[in-house]
Short mmCIF file of C-alpha atoms in Angstrom, two decimals:
data_model
loop_
_atom_site.label_atom_id
_atom_site.label_comp_id
_atom_site.label_asym_id
_atom_site.label_seq_id
_atom_site.Cartn_x
_atom_site.Cartn_y
_atom_site.Cartn_z
CA UNK A 1 0.11 -0.18 -0.04
CA UNK A 2 2.61 2.60 0.99
CA UNK A 3 4.63 2.43 -1.83
CA UNK A 4 1.80 2.51 -4.17
CA UNK A 5 0.31 4.92 -2.25
CA UNK A 6 3.17 7.29 -2.51
CA UNK A 7 4.11 6.40 -6.17
CA UNK A 8 0.54 7.67 -6.53
CA UNK A 9 1.03 10.77 -5.10
CA UNK A 10 4.15 12.18 -6.25
CA UNK A 11 2.45 11.68 -9.59
CA UNK A 12 -0.92 13.51 -9.21
CA UNK A 13 1.49 16.40 -7.23
CA UNK A 14 3.84 16.81 -9.65
CA UNK A 15 1.23 16.58 -12.77
CA UNK A 16 -0.62 19.29 -10.92
CA UNK A 17 2.36 21.56 -10.31
CA UNK A 18 2.90 21.85 -14.23
CA UNK A 19 -0.99 22.38 -15.05
CA UNK A 20 -0.47 25.17 -12.48
CA UNK A 21 2.91 26.26 -13.72
CA UNK A 22 1.86 26.65 -17.31
CA UNK A 23 -1.62 27.49 -16.85
CA UNK A 24 -2.70 25.31 -19.63
CA UNK A 25 -5.26 22.88 -18.35
CA UNK A 26 -9.29 24.05 -17.81
CA UNK A 27 -10.75 22.33 -14.22
CA UNK A 28 -12.03 19.31 -16.42
CA UNK A 29 -8.52 18.81 -17.75
CA UNK A 30 -7.62 18.94 -14.05
CA UNK A 31 -9.96 16.71 -13.33
CA UNK A 32 -9.35 14.16 -15.85
CA UNK A 33 -4.94 14.13 -14.56
CA UNK A 34 -6.90 13.67 -10.92
CA UNK A 35 -8.89 10.12 -11.99
CA UNK A 36 -6.60 9.28 -14.07
CA UNK A 37 -3.58 9.19 -11.43
CA UNK A 38 -5.35 9.25 -8.08
CA UNK A 39 -8.81 6.91 -8.87
CA UNK A 40 -8.33 4.72 -12.26
CA UNK A 41 -6.55 1.66 -10.31
CA UNK A 42 -8.97 0.30 -8.70
CA UNK A 43 -12.20 2.16 -11.03
CA UNK A 44 -10.70 1.65 -13.95
CA UNK A 45 -10.71 4.06 -16.45
CA UNK A 46 -14.54 4.27 -17.30
CA UNK A 47 -15.46 3.89 -13.12
CA UNK A 48 -17.62 0.09 -14.03
CA UNK A 49 -14.94 -1.63 -11.63
CA UNK A 50 -15.57 -2.49 -7.84
CA UNK A 51 -12.63 -1.72 -6.43
CA UNK A 52 -13.44 -4.50 -3.09
CA UNK A 53 -16.12 -6.84 -2.74
CA UNK A 54 -19.75 -5.21 -1.64
CA UNK A 55 -18.55 -1.34 -3.41
CA UNK A 56 -20.61 -0.37 -5.97
CA UNK A 57 -19.14 0.86 -9.07
CA UNK A 58 -18.80 5.11 -9.36
CA UNK A 59 -19.71 4.60 -12.82
CA UNK A 60 -23.64 5.84 -13.37
CA UNK A 61 -23.86 7.98 -10.34
CA UNK A 62 -24.96 11.78 -10.26
CA UNK A 63 -22.89 15.18 -9.14
CA UNK A 64 -23.78 14.57 -6.20
CA UNK A 65 -23.78 11.98 -4.89
CA UNK A 66 -20.14 11.40 -5.69
CA UNK A 67 -19.07 14.74 -4.23
CA UNK A 68 -21.08 13.97 -0.97
CA UNK A 69 -18.73 10.93 -1.17
CA UNK A 70 -15.95 12.29 -1.81
CA UNK A 71 -16.78 15.12 1.09
CA UNK A 72 -16.69 12.47 3.54
CA UNK A 73 -14.20 10.41 3.24
CA UNK A 74 -12.02 13.98 2.49
CA UNK A 75 -13.73 15.07 6.52
CA UNK A 76 -13.20 11.14 7.64
CA UNK A 77 -17.18 10.71 8.03
CA UNK A 78 -17.94 8.45 5.29
CA UNK A 79 -16.72 5.31 4.56
CA UNK A 80 -16.94 1.25 4.88
CA UNK A 81 -13.63 -1.56 4.07
CA UNK A 82 -11.82 0.98 1.17
CA UNK A 83 -12.20 3.97 4.00
CA UNK A 84 -8.28 4.67 5.07
CA UNK A 85 -7.84 3.80 0.75
CA UNK A 86 -9.89 6.50 0.13
CA UNK A 87 -8.87 8.90 3.09
CA UNK A 88 -5.70 9.10 1.43
CA UNK A 89 -7.02 9.48 -1.59
CA UNK A 90 -8.29 12.68 -1.40
CA UNK A 91 -7.40 14.16 2.00
CA UNK A 92 -5.29 16.94 0.50
CA UNK A 93 -7.85 17.16 -2.25
CA UNK A 94 -9.39 21.13 -2.73
CA UNK A 95 -13.37 21.63 -2.64
CA UNK A 96 -13.35 23.08 -6.37
CA UNK A 97 -10.72 19.64 -7.21
CA UNK A 98 -13.02 17.49 -5.05
CA UNK A 99 -16.41 19.34 -7.18
CA UNK A 100 -14.54 18.45 -10.80
CA UNK A 101 -13.17 15.07 -9.21
CA UNK A 102 -17.42 14.94 -9.18
CA UNK A 103 -18.48 16.31 -12.05
CA UNK A 104 -15.29 14.64 -14.41
CA UNK A 105 -16.41 11.32 -12.47
CA UNK A 106 -20.59 11.31 -13.68
CA UNK A 107 -19.58 12.03 -17.05
CA UNK A 108 -18.02 8.20 -17.52
#
């Protein structure tokens, strides 16, 4: 878990720093990169994978529901078996990044 999580965080941070430095990414591009670097390995390229037994895939869920879950993970008040994993994934994301990520995932 540790090395995989740190690798994902390193990739995400590098990508975000590049985007900030060059100012070339829209919110959709930023959310796409966040999804690819933080979510795709467990949820799949299109959000159709269930990352653990009993977990519903995120594909097909609406943005409001996704945002509520992401905020809950960030605040430590939501989640079951994957709570710690998800807390680590979203803990350092801004409210705007969570909103953009939820909107992006709802389009998968």
